[in-house]
Tab-separated table of C-alpha atoms and ligand atoms in Angstrom:
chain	number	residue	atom	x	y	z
A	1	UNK	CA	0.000	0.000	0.000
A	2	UNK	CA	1.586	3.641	-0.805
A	3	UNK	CA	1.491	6.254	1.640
A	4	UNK	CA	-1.732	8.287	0.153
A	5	UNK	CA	-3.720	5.227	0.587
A	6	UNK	CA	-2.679	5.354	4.171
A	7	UNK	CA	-3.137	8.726	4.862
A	8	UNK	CA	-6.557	8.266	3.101
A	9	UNK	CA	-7.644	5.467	5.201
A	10	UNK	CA	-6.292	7.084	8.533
A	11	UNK	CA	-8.289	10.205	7.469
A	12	UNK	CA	-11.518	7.650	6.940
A	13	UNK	CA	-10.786	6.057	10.178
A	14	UNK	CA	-10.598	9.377	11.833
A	15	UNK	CA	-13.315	11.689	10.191
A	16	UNK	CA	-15.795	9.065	8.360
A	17	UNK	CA	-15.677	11.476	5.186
A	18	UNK	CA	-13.704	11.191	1.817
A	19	UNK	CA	-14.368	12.709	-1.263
A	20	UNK	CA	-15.463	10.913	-4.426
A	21	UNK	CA	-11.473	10.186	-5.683
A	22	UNK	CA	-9.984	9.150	-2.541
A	23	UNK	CA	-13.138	6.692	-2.299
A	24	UNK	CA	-11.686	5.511	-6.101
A	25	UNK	CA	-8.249	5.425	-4.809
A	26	UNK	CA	-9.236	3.114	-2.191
A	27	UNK	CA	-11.484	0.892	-4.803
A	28	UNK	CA	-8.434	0.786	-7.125
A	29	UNK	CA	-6.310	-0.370	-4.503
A	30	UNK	CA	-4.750	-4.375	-5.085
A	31	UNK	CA	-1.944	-5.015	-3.231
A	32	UNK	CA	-2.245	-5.536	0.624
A	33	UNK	CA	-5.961	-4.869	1.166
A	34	UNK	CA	-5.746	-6.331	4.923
A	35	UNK	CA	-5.367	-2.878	6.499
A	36	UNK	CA	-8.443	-1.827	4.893
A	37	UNK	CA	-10.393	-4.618	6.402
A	38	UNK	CA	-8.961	-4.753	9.455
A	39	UNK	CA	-9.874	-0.756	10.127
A	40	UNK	CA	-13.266	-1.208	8.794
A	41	UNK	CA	-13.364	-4.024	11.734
A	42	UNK	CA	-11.793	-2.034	14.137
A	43	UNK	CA	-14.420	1.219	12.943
A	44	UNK	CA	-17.307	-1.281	13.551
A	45	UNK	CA	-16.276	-2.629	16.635
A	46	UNK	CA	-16.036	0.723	18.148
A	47	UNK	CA	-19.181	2.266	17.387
A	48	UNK	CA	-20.968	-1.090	17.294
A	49	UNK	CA	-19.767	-3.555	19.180
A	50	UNK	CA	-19.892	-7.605	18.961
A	51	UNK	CA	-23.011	-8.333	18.645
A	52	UNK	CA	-24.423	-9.399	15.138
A	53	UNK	CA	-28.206	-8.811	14.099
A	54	UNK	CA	-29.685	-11.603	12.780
A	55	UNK	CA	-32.669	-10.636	10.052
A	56	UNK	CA	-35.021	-14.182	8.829
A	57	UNK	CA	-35.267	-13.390	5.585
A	58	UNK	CA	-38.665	-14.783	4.189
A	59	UNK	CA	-39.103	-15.172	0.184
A	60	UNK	CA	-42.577	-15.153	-0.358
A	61	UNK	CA	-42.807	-14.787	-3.679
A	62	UNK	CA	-40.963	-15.323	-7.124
A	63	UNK	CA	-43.494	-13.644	-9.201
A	64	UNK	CA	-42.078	-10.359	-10.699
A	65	UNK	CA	-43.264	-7.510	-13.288
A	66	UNK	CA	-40.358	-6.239	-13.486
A	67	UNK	CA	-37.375	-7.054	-15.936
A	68	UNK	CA	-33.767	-6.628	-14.808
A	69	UNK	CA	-31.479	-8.299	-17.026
A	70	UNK	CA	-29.221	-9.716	-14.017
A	71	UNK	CA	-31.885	-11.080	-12.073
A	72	UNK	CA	-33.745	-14.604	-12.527
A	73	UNK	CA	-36.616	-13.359	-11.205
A	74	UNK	CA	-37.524	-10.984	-14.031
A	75	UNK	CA	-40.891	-11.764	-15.679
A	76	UNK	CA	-39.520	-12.834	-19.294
A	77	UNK	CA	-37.459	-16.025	-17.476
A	78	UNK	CA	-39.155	-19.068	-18.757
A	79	UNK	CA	-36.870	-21.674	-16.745
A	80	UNK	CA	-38.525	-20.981	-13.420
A	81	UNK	CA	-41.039	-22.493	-11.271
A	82	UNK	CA	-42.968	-19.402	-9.774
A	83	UNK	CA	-45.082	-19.941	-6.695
A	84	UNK	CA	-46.063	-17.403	-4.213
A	85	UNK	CA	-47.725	-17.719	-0.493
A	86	UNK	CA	-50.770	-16.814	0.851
A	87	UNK	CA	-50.969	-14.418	3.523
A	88	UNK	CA	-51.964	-16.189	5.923
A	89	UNK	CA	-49.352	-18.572	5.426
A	90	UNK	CA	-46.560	-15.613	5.237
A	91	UNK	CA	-48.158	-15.094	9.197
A	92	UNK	CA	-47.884	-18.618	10.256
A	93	UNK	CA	-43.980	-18.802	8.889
A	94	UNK	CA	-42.825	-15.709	10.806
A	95	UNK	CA	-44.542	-16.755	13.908
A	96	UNK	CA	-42.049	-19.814	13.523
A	97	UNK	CA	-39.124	-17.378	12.732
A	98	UNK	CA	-40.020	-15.480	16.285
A	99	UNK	CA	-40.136	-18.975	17.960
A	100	UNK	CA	-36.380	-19.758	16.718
A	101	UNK	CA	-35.644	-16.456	17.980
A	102	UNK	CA	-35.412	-14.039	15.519
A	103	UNK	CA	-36.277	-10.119	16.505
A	104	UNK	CA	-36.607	-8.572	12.757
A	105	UNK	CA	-38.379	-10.082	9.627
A	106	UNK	CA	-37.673	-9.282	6.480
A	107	UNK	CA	-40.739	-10.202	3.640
A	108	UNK	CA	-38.733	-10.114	0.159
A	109	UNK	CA	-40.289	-10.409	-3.076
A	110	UNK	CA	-40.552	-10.312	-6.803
A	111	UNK	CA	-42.475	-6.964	-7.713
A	112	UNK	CA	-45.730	-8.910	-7.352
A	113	UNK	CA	-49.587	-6.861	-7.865
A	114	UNK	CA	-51.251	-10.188	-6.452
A	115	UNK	CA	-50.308	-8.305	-2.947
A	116	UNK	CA	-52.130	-5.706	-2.835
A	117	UNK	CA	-52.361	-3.080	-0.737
A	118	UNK	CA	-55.080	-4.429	1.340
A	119	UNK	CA	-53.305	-7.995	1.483
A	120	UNK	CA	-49.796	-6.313	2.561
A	121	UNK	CA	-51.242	-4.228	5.734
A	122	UNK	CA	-53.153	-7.218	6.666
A	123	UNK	CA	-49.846	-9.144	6.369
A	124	UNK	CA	-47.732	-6.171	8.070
A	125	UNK	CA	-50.153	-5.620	10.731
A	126	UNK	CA	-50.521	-9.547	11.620
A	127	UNK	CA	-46.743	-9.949	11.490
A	128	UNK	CA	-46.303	-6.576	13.696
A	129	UNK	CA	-48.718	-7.893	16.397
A	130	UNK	CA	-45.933	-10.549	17.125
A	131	UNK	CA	-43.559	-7.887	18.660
A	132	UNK	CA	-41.029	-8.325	16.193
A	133	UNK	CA	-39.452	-5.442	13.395
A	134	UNK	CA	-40.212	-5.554	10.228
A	135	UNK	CA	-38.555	-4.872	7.158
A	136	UNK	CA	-39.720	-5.085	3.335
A	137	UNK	CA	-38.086	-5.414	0.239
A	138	UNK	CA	-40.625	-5.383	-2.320
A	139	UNK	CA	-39.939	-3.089	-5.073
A	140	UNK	CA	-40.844	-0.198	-6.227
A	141	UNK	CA	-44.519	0.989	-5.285
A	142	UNK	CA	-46.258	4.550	-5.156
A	143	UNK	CA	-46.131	7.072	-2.090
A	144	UNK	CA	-49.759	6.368	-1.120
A	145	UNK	CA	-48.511	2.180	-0.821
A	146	UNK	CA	-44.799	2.741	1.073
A	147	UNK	CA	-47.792	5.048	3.294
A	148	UNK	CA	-50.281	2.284	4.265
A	149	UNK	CA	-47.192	-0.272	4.561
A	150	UNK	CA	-45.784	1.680	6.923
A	151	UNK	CA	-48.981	2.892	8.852
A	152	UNK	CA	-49.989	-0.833	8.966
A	153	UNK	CA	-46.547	-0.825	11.400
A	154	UNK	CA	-43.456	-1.816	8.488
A	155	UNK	CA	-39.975	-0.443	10.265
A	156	UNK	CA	-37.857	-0.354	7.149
A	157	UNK	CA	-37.629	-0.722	3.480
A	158	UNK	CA	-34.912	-2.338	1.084
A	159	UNK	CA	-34.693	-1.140	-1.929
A	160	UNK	CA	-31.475	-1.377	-3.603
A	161	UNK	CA	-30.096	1.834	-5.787
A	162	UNK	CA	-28.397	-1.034	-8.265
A	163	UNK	CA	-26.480	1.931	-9.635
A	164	UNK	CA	-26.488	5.243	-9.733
A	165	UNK	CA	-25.310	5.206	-13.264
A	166	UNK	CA	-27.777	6.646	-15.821
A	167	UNK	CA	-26.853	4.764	-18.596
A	168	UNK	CA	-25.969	0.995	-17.061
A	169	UNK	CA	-29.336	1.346	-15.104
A	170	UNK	CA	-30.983	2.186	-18.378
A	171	UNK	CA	-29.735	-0.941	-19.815
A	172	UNK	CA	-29.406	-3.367	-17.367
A	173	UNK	CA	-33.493	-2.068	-15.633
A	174	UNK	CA	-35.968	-1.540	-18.902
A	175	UNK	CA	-39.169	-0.060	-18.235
A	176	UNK	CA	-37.548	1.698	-14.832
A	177	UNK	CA	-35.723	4.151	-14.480
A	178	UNK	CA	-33.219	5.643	-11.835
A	179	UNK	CA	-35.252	8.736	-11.456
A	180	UNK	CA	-38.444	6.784	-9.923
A	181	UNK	CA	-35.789	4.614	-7.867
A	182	UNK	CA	-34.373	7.589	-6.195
A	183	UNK	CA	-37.651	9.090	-5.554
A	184	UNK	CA	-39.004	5.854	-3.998
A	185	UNK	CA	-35.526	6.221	-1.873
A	186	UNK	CA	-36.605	9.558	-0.635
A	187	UNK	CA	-40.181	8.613	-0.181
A	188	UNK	CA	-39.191	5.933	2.303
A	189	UNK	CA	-36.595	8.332	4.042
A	190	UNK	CA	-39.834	10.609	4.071
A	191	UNK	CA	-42.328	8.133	5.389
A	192	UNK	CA	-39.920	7.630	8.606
A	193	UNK	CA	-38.719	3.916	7.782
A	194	UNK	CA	-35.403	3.650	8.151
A	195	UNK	CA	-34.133	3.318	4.863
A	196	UNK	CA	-31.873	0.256	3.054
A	197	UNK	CA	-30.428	0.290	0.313
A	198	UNK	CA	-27.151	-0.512	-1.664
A	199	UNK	CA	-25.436	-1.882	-5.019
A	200	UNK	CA	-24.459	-4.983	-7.221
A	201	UNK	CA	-21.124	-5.207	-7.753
A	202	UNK	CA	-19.367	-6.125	-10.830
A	203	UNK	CA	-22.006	-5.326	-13.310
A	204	UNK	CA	-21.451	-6.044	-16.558
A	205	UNK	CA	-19.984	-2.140	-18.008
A	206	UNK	CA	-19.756	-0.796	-14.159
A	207	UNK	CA	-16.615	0.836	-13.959
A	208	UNK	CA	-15.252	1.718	-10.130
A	209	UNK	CA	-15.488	5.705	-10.696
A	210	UNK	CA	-19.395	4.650	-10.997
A	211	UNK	CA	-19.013	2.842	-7.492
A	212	UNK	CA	-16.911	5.691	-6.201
A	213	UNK	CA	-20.854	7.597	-7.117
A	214	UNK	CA	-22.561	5.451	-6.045
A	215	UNK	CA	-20.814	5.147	-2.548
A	216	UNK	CA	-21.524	8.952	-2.439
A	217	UNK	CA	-25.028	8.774	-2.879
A	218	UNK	CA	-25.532	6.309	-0.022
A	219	UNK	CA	-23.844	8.503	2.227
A	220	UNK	CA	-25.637	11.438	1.005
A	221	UNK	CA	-29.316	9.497	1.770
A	222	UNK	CA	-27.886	8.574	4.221
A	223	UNK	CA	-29.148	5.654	4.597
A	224	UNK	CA	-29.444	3.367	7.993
A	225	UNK	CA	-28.635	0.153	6.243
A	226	UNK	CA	-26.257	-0.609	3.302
A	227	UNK	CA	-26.246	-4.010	1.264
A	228	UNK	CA	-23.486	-4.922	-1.019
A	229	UNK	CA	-23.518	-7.815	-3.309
A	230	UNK	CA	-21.584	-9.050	-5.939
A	231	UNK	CA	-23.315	-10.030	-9.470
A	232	UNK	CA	-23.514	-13.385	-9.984
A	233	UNK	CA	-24.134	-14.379	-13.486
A	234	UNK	CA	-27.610	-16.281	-13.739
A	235	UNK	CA	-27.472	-18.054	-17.078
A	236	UNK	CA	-31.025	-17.752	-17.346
A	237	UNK	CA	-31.136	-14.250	-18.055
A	238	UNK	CA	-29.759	-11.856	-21.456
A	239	UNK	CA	-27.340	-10.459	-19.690
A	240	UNK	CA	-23.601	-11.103	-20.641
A	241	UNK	CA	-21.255	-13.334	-18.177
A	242	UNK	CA	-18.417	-11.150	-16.826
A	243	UNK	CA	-16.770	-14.676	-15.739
A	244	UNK	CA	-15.024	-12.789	-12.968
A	245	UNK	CA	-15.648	-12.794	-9.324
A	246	UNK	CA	-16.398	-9.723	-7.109
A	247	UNK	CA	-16.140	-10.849	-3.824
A	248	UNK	CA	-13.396	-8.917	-3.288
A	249	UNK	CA	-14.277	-5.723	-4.844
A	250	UNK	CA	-17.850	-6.178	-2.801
A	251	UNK	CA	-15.926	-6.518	0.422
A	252	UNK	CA	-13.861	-3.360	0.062
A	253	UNK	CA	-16.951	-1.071	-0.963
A	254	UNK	CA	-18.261	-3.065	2.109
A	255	UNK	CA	-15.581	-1.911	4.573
A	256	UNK	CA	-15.159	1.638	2.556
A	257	UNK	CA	-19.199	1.808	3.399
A	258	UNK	CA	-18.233	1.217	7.351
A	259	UNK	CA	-15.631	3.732	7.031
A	260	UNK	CA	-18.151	6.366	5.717
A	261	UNK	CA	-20.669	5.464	8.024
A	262	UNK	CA	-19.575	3.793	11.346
A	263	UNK	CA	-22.971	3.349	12.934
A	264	UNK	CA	-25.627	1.817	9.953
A	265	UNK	CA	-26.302	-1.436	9.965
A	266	UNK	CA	-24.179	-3.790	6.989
A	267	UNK	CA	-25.398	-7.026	6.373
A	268	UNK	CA	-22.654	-9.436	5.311
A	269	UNK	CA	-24.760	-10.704	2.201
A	270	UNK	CA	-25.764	-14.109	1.007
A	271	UNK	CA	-23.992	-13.427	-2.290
A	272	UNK	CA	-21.084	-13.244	-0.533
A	273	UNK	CA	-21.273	-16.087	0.723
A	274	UNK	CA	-22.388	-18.189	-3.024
A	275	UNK	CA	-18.826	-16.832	-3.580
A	276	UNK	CA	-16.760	-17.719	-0.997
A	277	UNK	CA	-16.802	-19.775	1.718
A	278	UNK	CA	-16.983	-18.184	5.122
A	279	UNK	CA	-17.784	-15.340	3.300
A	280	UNK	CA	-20.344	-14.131	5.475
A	281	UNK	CA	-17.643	-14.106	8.524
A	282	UNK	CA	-15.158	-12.681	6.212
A	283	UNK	CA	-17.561	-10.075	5.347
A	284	UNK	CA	-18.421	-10.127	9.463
A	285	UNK	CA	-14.523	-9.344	9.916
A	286	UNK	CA	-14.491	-6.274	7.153
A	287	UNK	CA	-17.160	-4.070	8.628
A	288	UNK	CA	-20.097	-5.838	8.549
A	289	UNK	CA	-22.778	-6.400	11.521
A	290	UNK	CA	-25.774	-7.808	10.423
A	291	UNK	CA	-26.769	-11.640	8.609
A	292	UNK	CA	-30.321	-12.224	7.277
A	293	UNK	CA	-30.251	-16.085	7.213
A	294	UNK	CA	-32.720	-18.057	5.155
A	295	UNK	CA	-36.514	-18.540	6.913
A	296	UNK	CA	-38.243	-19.810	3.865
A	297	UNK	CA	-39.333	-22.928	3.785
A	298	UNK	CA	-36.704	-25.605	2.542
A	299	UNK	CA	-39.419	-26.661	-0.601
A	300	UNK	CA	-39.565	-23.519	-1.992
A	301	UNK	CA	-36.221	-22.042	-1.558
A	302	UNK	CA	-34.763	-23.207	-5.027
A	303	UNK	CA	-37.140	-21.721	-7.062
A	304	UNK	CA	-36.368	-17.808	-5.646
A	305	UNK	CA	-33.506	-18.010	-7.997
A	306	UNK	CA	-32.487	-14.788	-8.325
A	307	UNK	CA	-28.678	-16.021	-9.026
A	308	UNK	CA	-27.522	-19.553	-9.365
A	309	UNK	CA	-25.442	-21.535	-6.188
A	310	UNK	CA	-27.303	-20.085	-3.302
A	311	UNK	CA	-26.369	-21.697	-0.065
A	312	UNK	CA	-28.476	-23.078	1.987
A	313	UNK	CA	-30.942	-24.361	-0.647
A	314	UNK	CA	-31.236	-28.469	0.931
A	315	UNK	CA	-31.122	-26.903	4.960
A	316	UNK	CA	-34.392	-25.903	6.898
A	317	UNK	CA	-35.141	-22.962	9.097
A	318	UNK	CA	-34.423	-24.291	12.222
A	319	UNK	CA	-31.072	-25.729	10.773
A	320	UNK	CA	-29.526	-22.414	9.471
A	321	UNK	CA	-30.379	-20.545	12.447
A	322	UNK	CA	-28.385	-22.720	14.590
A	323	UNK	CA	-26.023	-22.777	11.903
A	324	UNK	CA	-25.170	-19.293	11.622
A	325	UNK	CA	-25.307	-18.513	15.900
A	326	UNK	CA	-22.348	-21.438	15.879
A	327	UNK	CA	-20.615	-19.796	12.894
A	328	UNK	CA	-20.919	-16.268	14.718
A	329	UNK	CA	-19.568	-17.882	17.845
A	330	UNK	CA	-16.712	-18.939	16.330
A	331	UNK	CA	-15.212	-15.657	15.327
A	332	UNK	CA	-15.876	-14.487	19.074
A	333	UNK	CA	-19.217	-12.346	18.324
A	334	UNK	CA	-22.364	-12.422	19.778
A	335	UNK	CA	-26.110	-12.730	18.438
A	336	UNK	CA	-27.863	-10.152	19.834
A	337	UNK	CA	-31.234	-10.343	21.276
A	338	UNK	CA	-32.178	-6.227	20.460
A	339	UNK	CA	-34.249	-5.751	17.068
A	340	UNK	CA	-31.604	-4.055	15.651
A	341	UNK	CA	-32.935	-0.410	14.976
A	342	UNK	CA	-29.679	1.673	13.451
A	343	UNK	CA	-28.821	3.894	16.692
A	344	UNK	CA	-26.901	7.264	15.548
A	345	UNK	CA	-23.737	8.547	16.605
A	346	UNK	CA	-23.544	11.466	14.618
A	347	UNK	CA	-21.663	13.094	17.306
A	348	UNK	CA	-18.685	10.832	17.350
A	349	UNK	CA	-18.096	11.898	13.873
A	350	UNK	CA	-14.809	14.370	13.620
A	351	UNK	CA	-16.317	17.866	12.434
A	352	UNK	CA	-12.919	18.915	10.531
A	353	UNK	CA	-12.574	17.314	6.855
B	401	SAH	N1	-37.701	-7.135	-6.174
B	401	SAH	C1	-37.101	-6.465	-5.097
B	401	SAH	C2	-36.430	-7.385	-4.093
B	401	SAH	C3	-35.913	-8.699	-4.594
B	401	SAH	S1	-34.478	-8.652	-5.578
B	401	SAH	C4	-36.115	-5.436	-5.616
B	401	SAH	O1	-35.659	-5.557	-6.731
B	401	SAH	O2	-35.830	-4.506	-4.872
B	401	SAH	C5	-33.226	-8.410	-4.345
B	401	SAH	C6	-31.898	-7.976	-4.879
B	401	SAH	O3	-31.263	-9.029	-5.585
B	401	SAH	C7	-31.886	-6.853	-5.862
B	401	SAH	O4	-32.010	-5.605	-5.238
B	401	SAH	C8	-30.530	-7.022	-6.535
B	401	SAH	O5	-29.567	-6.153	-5.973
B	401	SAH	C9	-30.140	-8.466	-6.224
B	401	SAH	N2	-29.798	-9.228	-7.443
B	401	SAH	C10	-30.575	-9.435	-8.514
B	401	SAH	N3	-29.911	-10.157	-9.457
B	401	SAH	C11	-28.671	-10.393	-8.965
B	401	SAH	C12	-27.512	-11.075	-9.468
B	401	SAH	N4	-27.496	-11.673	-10.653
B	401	SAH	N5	-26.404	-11.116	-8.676
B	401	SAH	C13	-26.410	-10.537	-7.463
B	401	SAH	N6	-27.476	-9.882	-6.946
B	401	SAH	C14	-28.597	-9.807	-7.676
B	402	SF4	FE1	-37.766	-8.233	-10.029
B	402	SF4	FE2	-36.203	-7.298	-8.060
B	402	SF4	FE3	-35.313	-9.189	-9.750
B	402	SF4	FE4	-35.667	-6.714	-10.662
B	402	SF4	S1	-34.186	-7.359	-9.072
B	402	SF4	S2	-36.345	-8.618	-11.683
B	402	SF4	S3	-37.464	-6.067	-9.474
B	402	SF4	S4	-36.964	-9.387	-8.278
């Protein structure tokens, strides 16, 4: 590592603010990439602590409208099995998920009009009786819907920027557009939820001056919770194999995230994870706080396909949260047994730049 690397990450360490090319001098950085991680850890650790959040993450549908050429969900994919579950059913599953322990659900989805409004605040309101938070990551709906979600009781919303690159999210997201995504992004800010977001990775055409923007505008949100995954080709879908990996380029926007913003929540993602093994506690070890292990039922988790080699797809419920509690334990962290909620420590942050 050269010197202005390590003056940039000392200033990151110290102040939690770097302009857009010292965030691209970090991204461009190969060599010895362990000092990075290990200050991310050390950032996290600080303002965070040991413990880890664990989020059940329930896939209740497949079914989606939309069309994004990474993802195996998008409506034009012949080669998969859709099914979706009925509300009550969605109920009944997360009152399991609260009996394994679990203090925050999150109900993920294809963009999917056979839950309607009325069907989601039933759901939402059913699942919020249970004393547990809630987040959603459905997609992209109108003002008046994020509203009634989050009346019905929804905590927080996931909806990842992709990119904040006109033209890739032009091509890669037909029939969207990254105007309606950011407004959606400010509508959930505005609606009180606290607000996730984050990027893919390695996407075919993204360059790292686009992540170096991108990294920016999650700051500038800001939001309370930031996933990072890498792309991982689904050979289902039009989009062109990059036949790389970007585990480690997902890790360092990961840790240059926690560097940013020492006190949001980072989930060390599932894609991470299809990548490497132990990725999750790598990912744990580079900044990250939070895991949303699998809660779906075992029968239906191989057709929510949204990239090929998930893990997990043969184990049940039950199985993966003992799993990942052992795997947590064995890095010397802690599950914890709060919901989670992202609690600000703006004043820790250095004024000076
Ligand atoms: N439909 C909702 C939620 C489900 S998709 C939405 O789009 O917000 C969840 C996430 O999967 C997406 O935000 C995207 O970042 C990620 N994803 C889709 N295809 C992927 C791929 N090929 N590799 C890695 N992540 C992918
Ligand atoms: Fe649908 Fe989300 Fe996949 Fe896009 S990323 S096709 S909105 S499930």
């Amino acid at each position: 590592m050269n010197k202005n690397i390590n003056f940039i990450l000392n200033k990151a360490a110290r102040c939690h603010n770097l302009d857009e090319e010292e965030i691209l001098c970090i991204l461009e950085e190969t060599e010895n990439l362990k000092r990075l991680f290990s200050i991310a850890d050390k950032v996290r650790k600080k303002y965070l602590g040991d413990e880890v959040h664990l989020r059940a993450l329930i896939e209740f549908s497949n079914y989606c409208k939309q069309n994004c050429l990474y993802c195996g969900l998008r409506r034009d994919n012949r080669c998969l099995t859709r099914y979706r579950i009925e509300p009550q059913e969605i109920i009944e599953w997360t009152k399991k998920a609260k009996d394994w322990g679990y203090k925050t659900i999150v109900l993920q989805s294809g963009e999917d009009p056979y839950y309607n409004t009325d069907k989601m605040t039933k759901i939402i309101s059913n699942i919020k009786s249970l004393d547990v938070a809630l987040t959603l990551s459905v997609g992209e709906k109108t003002f008046e819907e994020y509203k009634a979600y989050r009346d019905a009781g929804a905590d927080r919303y996931l909806l990842r920027i992709e990119t904040t690159n006109e033209t890739l999210y032009n091509r890669l997201d037909p029939e969207m557009s990254l105007k309606n995504r950011m407004q959606c992004i400010e509508n959930i800010k505005k609606l009180g939820y606290e607000v996730g977001s984050g990027i893919i990775v390695g996407l075919p055409g993204q360059t790292l001056e686009s992540i170096a923007k991108d990294i920016i505008y999650l700051k500038s949100i800001p939001v309370d919770m930031a996933g990072i995954g890498p792309f991982i080709y689904n050979p289902s879908t039009p989009i062109e194999d990059t036949k790389s990996s970007f585990f480690e380029l997902s890790l360092k926007v990961m840790a240059v995230l926690r560097l940013l913003m020492p006190d949001i929540n980072i989930p060390a993602t599932t894609a991470m994870e299809t990548l490497e093994s132990n990725g999750r506690l790598i990912a744990l070890q580079s900044g990250a706080n939070v895991v949303m292990p699998n809660a779906t039922e075992t029968i239906y988790r191989k057709h929510y396909e949204i990239y090929p080699g998930k893990i997990c797809l043969a184990d049940s419920p039950t199985y993966c949260r003992v799993c990942i509690e052992n795997k947590i334990k064995s890095i010397n962290r802690y599950v914890s047994t709060g919901k989670g909620f992202r609690v600000k420590q703006n004043e820790m942050y250095c004024k000076a730049n």
